[in-house]
Amino acid sequence: MKKYTLKKPADGLHIVHPQRFQIDYKNELNKAQYETVTSVNGPHLIIAGAGTGKTRTIVYRVAYLVELGVKPEHILMLTFTRKAAQEMLRRASILLDHRCERVSGGTFHSFANSILRKYSNLIGYERNFTILDQGDAEDVMSLIRTRLKLDTRERRFPRKETLYGLYSRSVNTMTSLNQMLSIDYPHYLEDEPDIRKVHELYTEYKITHNTMDYDDLLLNFNKLLKQNEPVRAESSNHFKYIMVDEYQDTNKLQAEMIKLLAFKHQNIMVVGDDSQAIYAFRGATIRNILDFPEEFPSCKTIKLEENYRSTQAILNVANEILKRAID
Amino acid sequence: MSARHKYLKTLFTNKSEGNLPQLIIAENENLQSKFVVQKILELREEGIPLEEISVLFRSSFLSFDLEIELAKSNIPFRKFGGFKFIETAHVKDMIAYLRVLENPRDVVAWNRILLIIDGVGPRSAEKIIEDILHRRADKANFWKDYNRYPQSVRELFELLKSISTDKLPPAEKASRIITYYHPMMKKKFDDHTKRKKDLEMFEQIAERYKDVGSFLTDLVLEPPNESIADIEPVGSDDEYLTLSTIHSAKGLEWHSVFIVYALDGRFPTMYAANNVEELEEERRLMYVACTRAKEYLFITYPINIYDRESGTILTKPSRFLEGLNEKLLEPWVVDEEG
């Protein structure tokens, strides 16, 4: 017998008539904010100047997506601190309803951590791996340095802080050890083989002792997604709408993370202000936000410039400070 | 095509024009501090609560003198952006105990808690750790026959064994660790009474968790910002002024903002001045600092500051402000009475 197959209702968006929205988006937002909030599919770059209602705009966009019928679990909000994510979702819940609490939110590190706990065996870790903070990582460097008897030789060998700094920066800026030594520590260039040895043993230590440092969380996340097509597809299918706050302060590994996550749908909205990029010393790169339109060629850029915080007299000084920056 | 350097933008507002921001020169560091204190008291008189005022600086050490002056005038303040709760030695100790419970292969943590014990040096610690790794590889036999260890190490194992069960909530584990650790902490630190408060806070934070694993993960990934500050009940009556590095002031706003030490060589730092990229980052820091203010912005700089590294005396305002039109940034000078 021939059969008709009834299609499942699409998982995507319902068509909701604007008049049936609970929130009057158009009236409660300015033009640029409204445009941001109602931009749904595809890559978007939002340049949000200081005090321009960035958080409010993000909160409204979460509500808008949920009102459109996007499942809250399918929205991922990555922020600089967990507090920021919690605050935004709390505000979205007040604005719309409790559905917004189910949105996935957190920092890049905690998000990576949650995925890694699930699939740790795929990259050679047990589920209960512990995380080394900077001080711990430096202690491990010191341990290895002593074990290799590099601390007792005549010529000076880099301190544990330097060893870890070099390691971490080379990982999260994806720069070679040789290049970093040439720029910052030319006097240690001839020690490159020994430093490399320390770094190798450090990597080994972490695996044998079931620990990861901060960078590993991101690095292993990317490794996991790159090496495992099913995990990558599952993750990308799950997190259908990705938002990133403070994009100007992300590092290379984080930019790679969102590219991997968005590969199925490209529904990625990054929000930030290149003029407020102040974390280069922690490995952040302003290039992420500056090059976003090139990384995602179909990207649409929206600027929020109306400030609700400061007097014009204060803004004049701020604008003037920026104006003198190099072009 | 060359790469983009910035996105052009011009901030505007429908708020009123407001008072001109001021650039204030002081003969020396202490006069700068005294000026800030006096101005804060005046703002208080105007009815602006301390919560609505902040003092921002490029580096944490730049507020030391001001902190003394504030204390003298009984102005309560909190400082953000210096040492973090999680980075203090005694809190790191606490975490290390929990870490070996969670992951017995965590050698760095073992090393830490063994070295706390009186009479255990690096060498004996290493021996014990080796023993732990080889003989105690599986979890089931982990707590068996530790009797051959020295008495003090046995005590540690007794503690750990007693709290190794998953049935005990993390806060209870923390509490027992504190009881064990406290006498050692007393010997280790002169300011142990102050540190004890942090341990109490540690226990309090642990109360929010059901298992040690997630507690540890959060402590590392989402550390409380600063000792004490994070558990202060919301809406407490205590009024306080905020001192903060600019980095830690990101995203926040105040009615009145002071930026101190806007002195070339301190902000931007000497070090940044040699590198275009770093210099631009410092410029953005100044931009972030200025845009924290809603109504009043006071930018101060002391002169006659000796810079040890370069052997020079710093006398100029930050290059990001120098030569700014006086109609935008009003120049003032601090003078002393009589």
XYZ file of C-alpha atoms in Angstrom:
665
model
C 0.000 0.000 0.000
C 1.211 3.474 -0.725
C 1.505 5.722 2.231
C 1.425 9.343 3.073
C 3.956 10.496 5.638
C 2.935 13.375 7.807
C 5.811 15.695 8.430
C 6.803 16.556 11.953
C 6.306 20.218 12.705
C 9.526 21.996 11.874
C 11.777 22.528 14.819
C 12.584 26.008 13.595
C 10.624 29.177 13.876
C 6.924 29.710 14.000
C 5.706 32.651 12.088
C 4.436 34.968 14.751
C 2.630 38.065 13.702
C 4.333 41.128 15.227
C 1.073 42.234 16.782
C 0.921 39.048 18.772
C 4.242 39.645 20.479
C 3.946 40.240 24.192
C 6.565 42.939 24.047
C 6.331 46.123 22.016
C 9.887 45.941 20.732
C 9.609 48.838 18.344
C 8.504 51.314 20.968
C 10.780 50.215 23.737
C 13.998 50.353 21.730
C 15.754 52.898 19.574
C 16.196 52.243 15.877
C 19.616 50.571 15.981
C 18.652 48.519 19.034
C 15.436 47.394 17.362
C 17.313 46.406 14.254
C 19.703 44.361 16.409
C 16.968 42.653 18.367
C 14.994 41.640 15.291
C 18.003 40.340 13.342
C 17.631 36.601 13.619
C 19.432 34.461 11.056
C 22.989 34.719 9.804
C 26.110 36.357 11.229
C 25.789 39.759 12.895
C 28.335 42.142 14.315
C 26.978 44.664 16.797
C 29.323 47.527 17.622
C 27.954 48.788 20.907
C 29.591 51.967 22.223
C 29.889 52.598 25.962
C 26.582 53.197 27.698
C 24.472 52.548 24.599
C 22.182 50.015 26.256
C 24.077 46.969 25.102
C 22.932 44.682 27.897
C 19.349 45.795 27.472
C 19.539 45.093 23.767
C 20.869 41.598 24.349
C 18.137 40.950 26.905
C 15.483 42.015 24.416
C 16.975 39.852 21.703
C 16.814 36.788 23.919
C 13.168 37.553 24.610
C 12.535 38.140 20.912
C 14.047 34.820 19.885
C 12.006 33.014 22.503
C 8.848 34.786 21.405
C 9.598 33.743 17.845
C 9.492 30.160 19.003
C 13.167 29.319 19.328
C 13.580 26.803 22.112
C 15.467 28.501 24.967
C 17.876 25.543 25.220
C 18.908 26.198 21.645
C 20.131 29.678 22.464
C 23.680 29.958 23.731
C 24.890 33.128 25.375
C 28.605 33.446 26.010
C 29.738 36.248 28.295
C 32.833 37.483 30.071
C 31.679 36.427 33.535
C 29.013 34.047 34.675
C 27.427 36.835 36.644
C 26.865 38.752 33.412
C 25.093 35.803 31.802
C 22.942 35.192 34.862
C 21.992 38.825 35.065
C 20.967 38.982 31.405
C 18.869 35.848 31.617
C 17.277 37.034 34.833
C 16.322 40.288 33.161
C 15.013 38.495 30.085
C 12.848 36.342 32.349
C 11.384 39.408 33.981
C 10.842 41.031 30.600
C 9.185 38.041 28.971
C 8.699 34.982 31.132
C 10.504 32.160 32.887
C 11.296 30.400 29.604
C 14.335 32.664 29.296
C 15.901 31.028 32.344
C 16.411 27.892 30.283
C 18.748 29.647 27.853
C 22.274 28.200 28.046
C 24.631 30.862 29.313
C 28.063 31.226 30.797
C 31.679 31.948 30.026
C 33.623 30.303 27.228
C 35.545 28.337 29.823
C 32.546 27.066 31.731
C 30.734 26.227 28.516
C 33.750 24.295 27.234
C 34.013 22.589 30.600
C 30.411 21.401 30.497
C 30.816 19.907 27.033
C 34.170 18.322 27.914
C 32.778 16.601 31.008
C 30.353 14.882 28.671
C 32.865 13.723 26.083
C 36.127 13.668 28.036
C 36.802 10.030 27.132
C 36.993 10.978 23.449
C 40.084 13.065 24.122
C 41.719 10.789 26.663
C 40.459 12.259 29.935
C 38.359 10.946 32.751
C 35.203 12.789 33.649
C 36.491 13.955 37.013
C 39.473 15.867 35.626
C 40.515 18.800 37.798
C 41.405 22.241 36.551
C 44.759 23.887 37.239
C 44.710 27.598 37.799
C 47.663 29.752 36.884
C 49.461 29.230 40.192
C 49.072 25.450 39.979
C 50.282 25.404 36.411
C 53.358 27.363 37.443
C 54.004 24.863 40.219
C 53.948 22.046 37.709
C 56.421 23.942 35.523
C 58.676 24.304 38.530
C 58.393 20.599 39.279
C 59.488 19.693 35.768
C 62.221 22.283 35.737
C 63.692 20.688 38.838
C 63.247 17.183 37.515
C 65.222 18.060 34.405
C 67.869 19.694 36.624
C 67.544 22.892 34.679
C 67.473 24.923 37.865
C 70.961 24.018 38.973
C 72.964 24.716 35.880
C 75.174 27.735 35.634
C 73.404 29.785 33.032
C 70.054 31.204 34.025
C 66.985 29.291 32.909
C 63.523 30.962 32.730
C 61.510 31.082 35.956
C 58.352 29.032 36.366
C 56.145 32.090 35.739
C 57.959 32.787 32.488
C 57.781 29.149 31.434
C 54.041 29.051 31.975
C 53.541 32.486 30.420
C 55.316 31.368 27.274
C 53.315 28.180 27.157
C 49.981 29.819 27.708
C 50.544 32.622 25.267
C 51.797 30.321 22.579
C 48.662 28.248 23.005
C 46.055 30.953 23.106
C 47.596 33.264 20.581
C 48.691 30.345 18.389
C 52.208 31.749 18.094
C 55.299 29.562 17.863
C 57.674 29.393 20.799
C 60.508 30.518 18.580
C 58.629 33.612 17.523
C 57.762 34.583 21.082
C 61.282 34.066 22.318
C 62.661 36.211 19.515
C 60.342 39.060 20.418
C 60.260 38.990 24.223
C 63.174 36.872 25.427
C 65.925 36.844 22.796
C 68.443 35.937 25.519
C 66.644 32.617 26.014
C 66.634 31.706 22.314
C 69.429 29.197 22.723
C 67.401 27.479 25.447
C 64.566 26.831 23.066
C 65.106 23.034 22.957
C 65.057 22.822 26.775
C 62.027 25.068 27.087
C 60.302 22.952 24.494
C 61.161 19.858 26.505
C 59.633 21.412 29.636
C 56.499 22.267 27.720
C 56.243 18.753 26.337
C 56.542 17.239 29.783
C 53.993 19.717 31.066
C 51.518 18.577 28.433
C 52.244 14.995 29.343
C 51.861 15.689 33.047
C 48.398 17.080 32.549
C 47.197 14.003 30.725
C 48.738 11.449 33.103
C 47.365 13.323 36.117
C 43.958 13.958 34.647
C 44.171 17.731 34.879
C 43.631 20.590 32.470
C 44.705 24.199 32.666
C 42.505 27.084 31.549
C 43.744 27.059 27.989
C 43.204 23.307 27.741
C 39.502 23.772 28.284
C 39.292 25.806 25.096
C 41.967 23.895 23.253
C 40.445 20.511 24.040
C 36.997 21.770 23.183
C 38.227 22.748 19.728
C 40.114 19.501 19.386
C 37.030 17.536 20.353
C 34.854 19.320 17.826
C 37.422 19.187 15.060
C 38.151 15.490 15.461
C 34.635 14.262 16.033
C 32.225 15.103 13.277
C 29.204 13.685 15.175
C 29.931 15.770 18.274
C 30.463 18.838 16.153
C 27.208 18.310 14.264
C 25.311 17.555 17.460
C 26.638 20.654 19.200
C 25.993 22.917 16.264
C 22.500 21.515 15.826
C 21.809 21.996 19.473
C 23.073 25.559 19.824
C 21.195 27.088 16.929
C 21.474 30.704 17.979
C 24.741 31.860 19.464
C 25.370 35.227 21.063
C 28.715 36.452 22.330
C 29.112 39.474 24.570
C 32.340 41.495 24.896
C 33.653 40.042 21.684
C 36.538 42.534 21.636
C 38.102 40.688 24.577
C 38.080 37.169 23.156
C 41.189 35.280 22.128
C 41.948 33.225 19.069
C 40.823 29.950 20.584
C 37.474 31.481 21.456
C 36.989 32.780 17.922
C 37.722 29.297 16.701
C 35.189 27.857 19.140
C 32.328 29.914 17.808
C 33.281 29.152 14.225
C 33.100 25.448 14.978
C 29.848 25.803 16.859
C 28.185 27.887 14.186
C 29.312 25.848 11.214
C 25.890 24.333 10.531
C 23.865 27.504 10.596
C 26.086 30.609 10.909
C 23.563 32.081 13.316
C 26.082 33.974 15.324
C 25.709 37.430 16.790
C 28.775 38.969 18.379
C 28.435 42.140 20.420
C 31.266 44.352 21.523
C 33.186 47.577 21.209
C 36.626 47.622 19.653
C 37.310 50.877 21.524
C 37.005 49.011 24.797
C 39.413 46.181 24.010
C 41.680 46.109 27.077
C 42.699 42.501 27.608
C 45.576 41.963 25.187
C 47.814 41.140 28.172
C 45.669 38.095 28.793
C 45.922 36.924 25.205
C 42.809 38.629 23.851
C 43.081 39.948 20.351
C 41.237 42.932 19.010
C 41.607 41.319 15.567
C 38.670 39.022 16.329
C 36.188 41.869 16.309
C 37.976 43.823 13.588
C 38.141 40.864 11.224
C 34.717 39.401 11.961
C 33.192 40.695 8.688
C 35.962 38.933 6.764
C 35.576 35.701 8.748
C 31.829 35.720 8.159
C 31.418 37.420 4.775
C 27.618 37.570 4.880
C 27.830 39.445 8.167
C 25.631 42.449 8.787
C 27.077 45.213 10.979
C 24.961 47.428 13.216
C 26.309 50.267 15.386
C 24.764 51.422 18.639
C 25.866 55.011 19.208
C 23.195 56.664 21.300
C 24.505 56.890 24.834
C 22.148 56.834 27.826
C 24.724 57.134 30.549
C 26.857 60.232 30.359
C 26.421 63.937 29.786
C 27.456 65.268 26.384
C 30.388 67.070 28.048
C 31.808 63.741 29.197
C 31.188 62.084 25.831
C 32.993 64.922 24.076
C 36.161 64.140 26.009
C 35.775 60.405 25.374
C 35.194 60.923 21.657
C 38.208 63.222 21.485
C 40.472 60.620 23.118
C 39.435 58.086 20.494
C 39.681 60.489 17.612
C 43.377 60.850 18.179
C 43.924 57.101 17.814
C 45.759 55.867 14.765
C 43.584 55.022 11.784
C 43.501 46.190 1.157
C 44.986 46.931 4.530
C 43.353 45.559 7.661
C 40.835 47.609 9.567
C 42.124 49.465 12.674
C 38.852 50.526 14.201
C 35.161 51.037 13.596
C 34.314 54.710 13.377
C 31.776 55.806 15.895
C 30.660 58.967 17.613
C 28.708 58.710 20.819
C 25.887 61.171 21.347
C 23.193 61.636 23.940
C 19.920 63.401 24.525
C 20.968 64.112 28.101
C 21.946 67.657 29.024
C 25.342 69.100 28.192
C 26.418 68.885 31.857
C 29.454 70.206 33.689
C 32.822 70.249 32.009
C 35.099 67.388 33.026
C 38.168 68.666 34.876
C 41.869 67.961 34.554
C 43.459 68.625 37.932
C 47.168 69.004 38.557
C 48.619 68.417 42.054
C 52.139 69.255 43.267
C 52.639 65.744 44.595
C 50.924 62.448 45.241
C 49.653 63.301 48.689
C 48.028 66.522 47.527
C 46.275 64.515 44.858
C 44.945 62.162 47.544
C 43.859 65.035 49.772
C 42.068 66.678 46.882
C 40.147 63.476 46.088
C 39.156 63.090 49.732
C 37.964 66.672 50.014
C 36.000 66.486 46.778
C 34.350 63.253 47.839
C 33.251 64.855 51.093
C 31.824 67.782 49.118
C 29.935 65.437 46.824
C 28.561 63.689 49.902
C 27.364 67.069 51.131
C 25.610 67.548 47.792
C 23.719 64.364 48.535
C 25.565 61.953 46.288
C 25.953 58.646 48.146
C 29.368 56.992 48.246
C 27.997 54.100 46.178
C 27.631 56.514 43.319
C 31.294 57.536 43.401
C 34.371 55.685 42.257
C 38.090 56.276 41.993
C 39.754 54.511 39.067
C 43.439 53.917 38.364
C 45.645 52.233 35.796
C 47.432 49.930 38.266
C 46.511 48.637 41.658
C 49.469 50.179 43.514
C 48.542 53.700 42.438
C 45.897 53.971 45.127
C 48.020 53.149 48.195
C 48.483 56.729 49.311
C 44.840 57.513 48.711
C 43.788 54.513 50.784
C 45.647 55.952 53.749
C 44.010 59.352 53.352
C 40.583 57.797 53.019
C 41.111 55.833 56.187
C 42.193 58.972 58.023
C 38.983 60.685 57.019
C 36.873 57.654 57.894
C 35.577 57.220 54.385
C 34.695 53.546 53.947
C 35.831 52.032 50.659
C 36.249 48.761 48.866
C 38.984 48.037 46.442
C 38.577 45.864 43.389
C 41.104 44.411 41.029
C 43.961 43.614 43.354
C 44.532 40.203 44.840
C 41.716 37.763 44.310
C 40.183 35.612 46.996
C 41.110 32.433 45.201
C 44.728 33.480 44.819
C 45.377 33.884 48.532
C 47.550 31.178 50.040
C 45.105 29.982 52.699
C 42.223 29.630 50.236
C 44.491 27.791 47.834
C 45.315 25.424 50.693
C 41.633 24.730 51.302
C 41.074 24.038 47.642
C 44.017 21.634 47.538
C 42.430 19.378 50.189
C 39.244 19.150 48.179
C 41.160 18.551 44.993
C 42.912 15.432 46.187
C 39.545 14.083 47.273
C 38.177 14.667 43.817
C 41.195 13.580 41.808
C 43.732 11.545 43.840
C 46.227 11.830 41.009
C 46.476 15.599 41.417
C 50.123 15.777 42.400
C 50.380 19.546 42.749
C 47.559 19.547 45.272
C 49.120 16.667 47.233
C 52.403 18.476 47.303
C 50.742 21.582 48.671
C 48.893 19.936 51.532
C 51.831 17.752 52.508
C 54.192 20.698 52.736
C 51.827 22.464 55.127
C 52.522 19.752 57.685
C 55.235 20.513 60.203
C 58.270 18.352 59.552
C 57.367 17.369 56.001
C 59.855 18.795 53.551
C 59.981 18.614 49.765
C 61.823 15.316 49.777
C 59.508 13.412 52.082
C 56.540 14.918 50.299
C 57.839 13.533 47.046
C 58.274 10.069 48.564
C 54.766 10.041 49.916
C 53.341 11.231 46.615
C 55.180 8.497 44.784
C 53.712 5.990 47.175
C 50.273 7.449 46.661
C 50.537 7.238 42.906
C 51.839 3.707 42.796
C 50.229 1.878 45.658
C 47.001 3.743 45.782
C 46.170 3.775 42.124
C 42.605 2.572 42.491
C 39.977 4.403 44.468
C 38.752 1.378 46.394
C 42.051 0.762 48.149
C 42.979 4.333 48.393
C 42.525 4.767 52.122
C 44.086 1.456 53.186
C 47.099 1.106 55.435
C 48.547 4.544 55.678
C 49.831 3.631 59.124
C 53.429 3.507 58.076
C 53.421 7.205 57.341
C 54.652 9.568 60.074
C 52.044 10.487 62.675
C 51.392 13.970 61.217
C 50.765 12.542 57.756
C 48.511 9.866 59.234
C 46.392 12.646 60.665
C 46.012 14.123 57.227
C 44.941 10.757 55.852
C 42.495 10.281 58.692
C 40.931 13.604 57.899
C 40.724 12.865 54.196
C 39.352 9.398 54.756
C 36.679 10.716 57.092
C 35.436 13.145 54.475
C 35.942 11.013 51.389
C 32.375 9.749 51.344
C 30.083 11.305 48.771
C 27.327 11.445 51.355
C 28.897 14.400 53.112
C 27.924 17.741 51.569
C 30.814 19.975 50.433
C 30.157 22.537 53.172
C 30.568 19.853 55.842
C 33.779 18.682 54.242
C 35.040 22.247 54.158
C 34.131 22.719 57.795
C 36.101 19.641 58.876
C 39.065 20.689 56.797
C 39.013 24.093 58.472
C 39.065 22.487 61.911
C 42.078 20.439 60.870
C 43.811 23.295 59.069
C 43.240 26.155 61.474
C 46.015 25.344 64.000
C 48.508 25.083 61.150
C 47.303 28.309 59.641
C 47.881 30.050 62.949
C 51.520 29.061 62.789
C 51.885 29.891 59.140
C 50.412 33.399 58.983
C 50.709 36.395 61.264
C 47.385 37.777 60.131
C 45.507 34.527 60.671
C 42.479 36.181 62.273
C 41.796 38.094 59.104
C 42.324 34.987 57.035
C 39.946 33.011 59.203
C 37.136 35.165 57.836
C 37.984 34.036 54.346
C 37.772 30.425 55.424
C 34.340 31.063 56.881
C 33.374 32.567 53.590
C 34.784 29.556 51.818
C 32.523 27.316 53.853
C 29.607 29.588 53.156
C 30.157 29.421 49.414
C 30.437 25.638 49.656
C 26.911 25.554 51.084
C 25.557 26.351 47.646
C 26.901 23.113 46.200
C 25.811 19.502 46.261
C 29.068 17.952 45.132
C 32.724 18.801 45.433
C 33.383 18.511 41.702
C 31.123 21.346 40.654
C 32.214 23.442 43.626
C 35.847 23.122 42.569
C 35.114 23.810 38.943
C 33.234 26.970 39.810
C 35.959 28.161 42.152
C 38.480 27.931 39.378
C 36.314 29.144 36.541
C 34.125 31.653 38.347
C 36.165 32.746 41.329
C 34.581 35.157 43.772
C 35.982 38.532 42.945
C 37.523 39.448 46.223
C 37.674 38.495 49.859
C 34.436 39.136 51.690
C 32.919 41.420 49.052
C 30.960 38.772 47.236
C 28.982 37.480 50.136
C 28.000 40.806 51.599
C 24.200 40.671 51.705
C 22.632 42.695 48.942
C 21.147 45.965 50.078
C 23.262 46.177 53.196
C 23.190 49.623 54.742
C 26.906 50.089 54.785
C 27.746 52.794 52.373
C 31.097 52.593 50.687
C 33.207 54.206 48.026
C 34.601 52.087 45.186
C 38.307 52.037 44.371
C 39.038 50.017 41.290
C 41.487 49.312 38.560
C 40.019 50.310 35.217
C 40.015 46.693 34.126
C 37.751 45.759 36.998
C 35.463 48.722 36.355
C 34.526 47.421 32.936
C 30.798 47.665 32.292
C 30.063 49.651 35.464
C 28.941 53.256 35.962
C 28.900 55.889 38.693
C 27.467 59.364 39.120
C 30.952 60.749 39.762
C 34.231 59.262 38.652
C 37.797 60.195 39.595
C 40.651 58.990 37.453
C 43.836 59.397 39.471
C 47.451 59.264 38.334
C 46.630 60.300 34.763
C 50.332 60.962 34.587
C 52.409 60.171 31.527
C 54.666 57.306 32.539
C 52.018 55.853 34.831
C 49.096 56.052 32.420
C 50.168 55.114 29.841
C 52.841 53.156 31.657
C 56.476 53.738 30.747
C 56.603 50.265 29.382
C 53.694 50.694 26.963
C 55.129 53.849 25.466
C 57.567 51.891 23.314
C 55.001 49.859 21.470
C 52.232 51.198 19.241
C 49.814 48.378 19.957
C 50.220 48.594 23.697
C 49.919 52.335 23.563
C 46.628 52.049 21.711
C 45.405 49.612 24.333
C 46.244 52.160 27.038
C 44.321 54.764 25.092
C 41.294 52.502 25.060
C 41.707 52.054 28.814
C 41.469 55.824 29.231
C 38.367 55.775 27.055
C 36.821 53.028 29.165
C 37.630 54.972 32.339
C 36.038 58.218 31.108
C 32.893 56.537 29.865
C 32.132 55.136 33.341
C 31.010 58.617 34.494
C 27.428 59.795 34.331
C 27.606 63.401 35.596
C 30.998 64.372 37.002
C 34.416 63.401 35.754
C 37.587 64.469 37.580
C 40.912 63.473 36.117
C 43.871 64.147 38.379
C 47.617 63.821 38.079
C 50.423 64.493 40.530
C 53.739 65.847 39.327
C 57.294 65.484 40.610
C 57.014 61.726 40.645
C 60.374 60.010 40.419
C 60.421 57.009 38.122
C 63.039 54.578 39.322
C 63.211 52.542 36.159
C 64.001 55.388 33.803
C 65.632 57.649 36.377
C 63.431 60.541 35.297
C 60.901 62.756 36.997
C 57.384 62.477 35.649
C 55.629 65.803 35.238
C 53.289 65.637 32.254
C 49.640 64.693 32.069
C 48.783 61.529 30.182
C 49.516 61.982 26.492
C 45.929 60.978 25.783
C 44.774 64.173 27.463
C 47.594 66.587 26.841
C 46.643 69.437 24.568
C 42.962 68.634 24.710
C 40.934 71.789 24.147
C 40.283 73.625 27.426
C 36.680 73.994 26.337
C 36.381 70.216 26.560
C 38.529 69.486 29.585
C 38.880 72.288 32.090
C 42.338 72.664 33.690
C 42.494 73.090 37.500
C 45.278 73.163 40.034
C 45.280 72.031 43.668
C 46.484 74.620 46.160
C 46.896 74.348 49.923
C 45.390 76.812 52.363
C 47.799 79.184 54.104
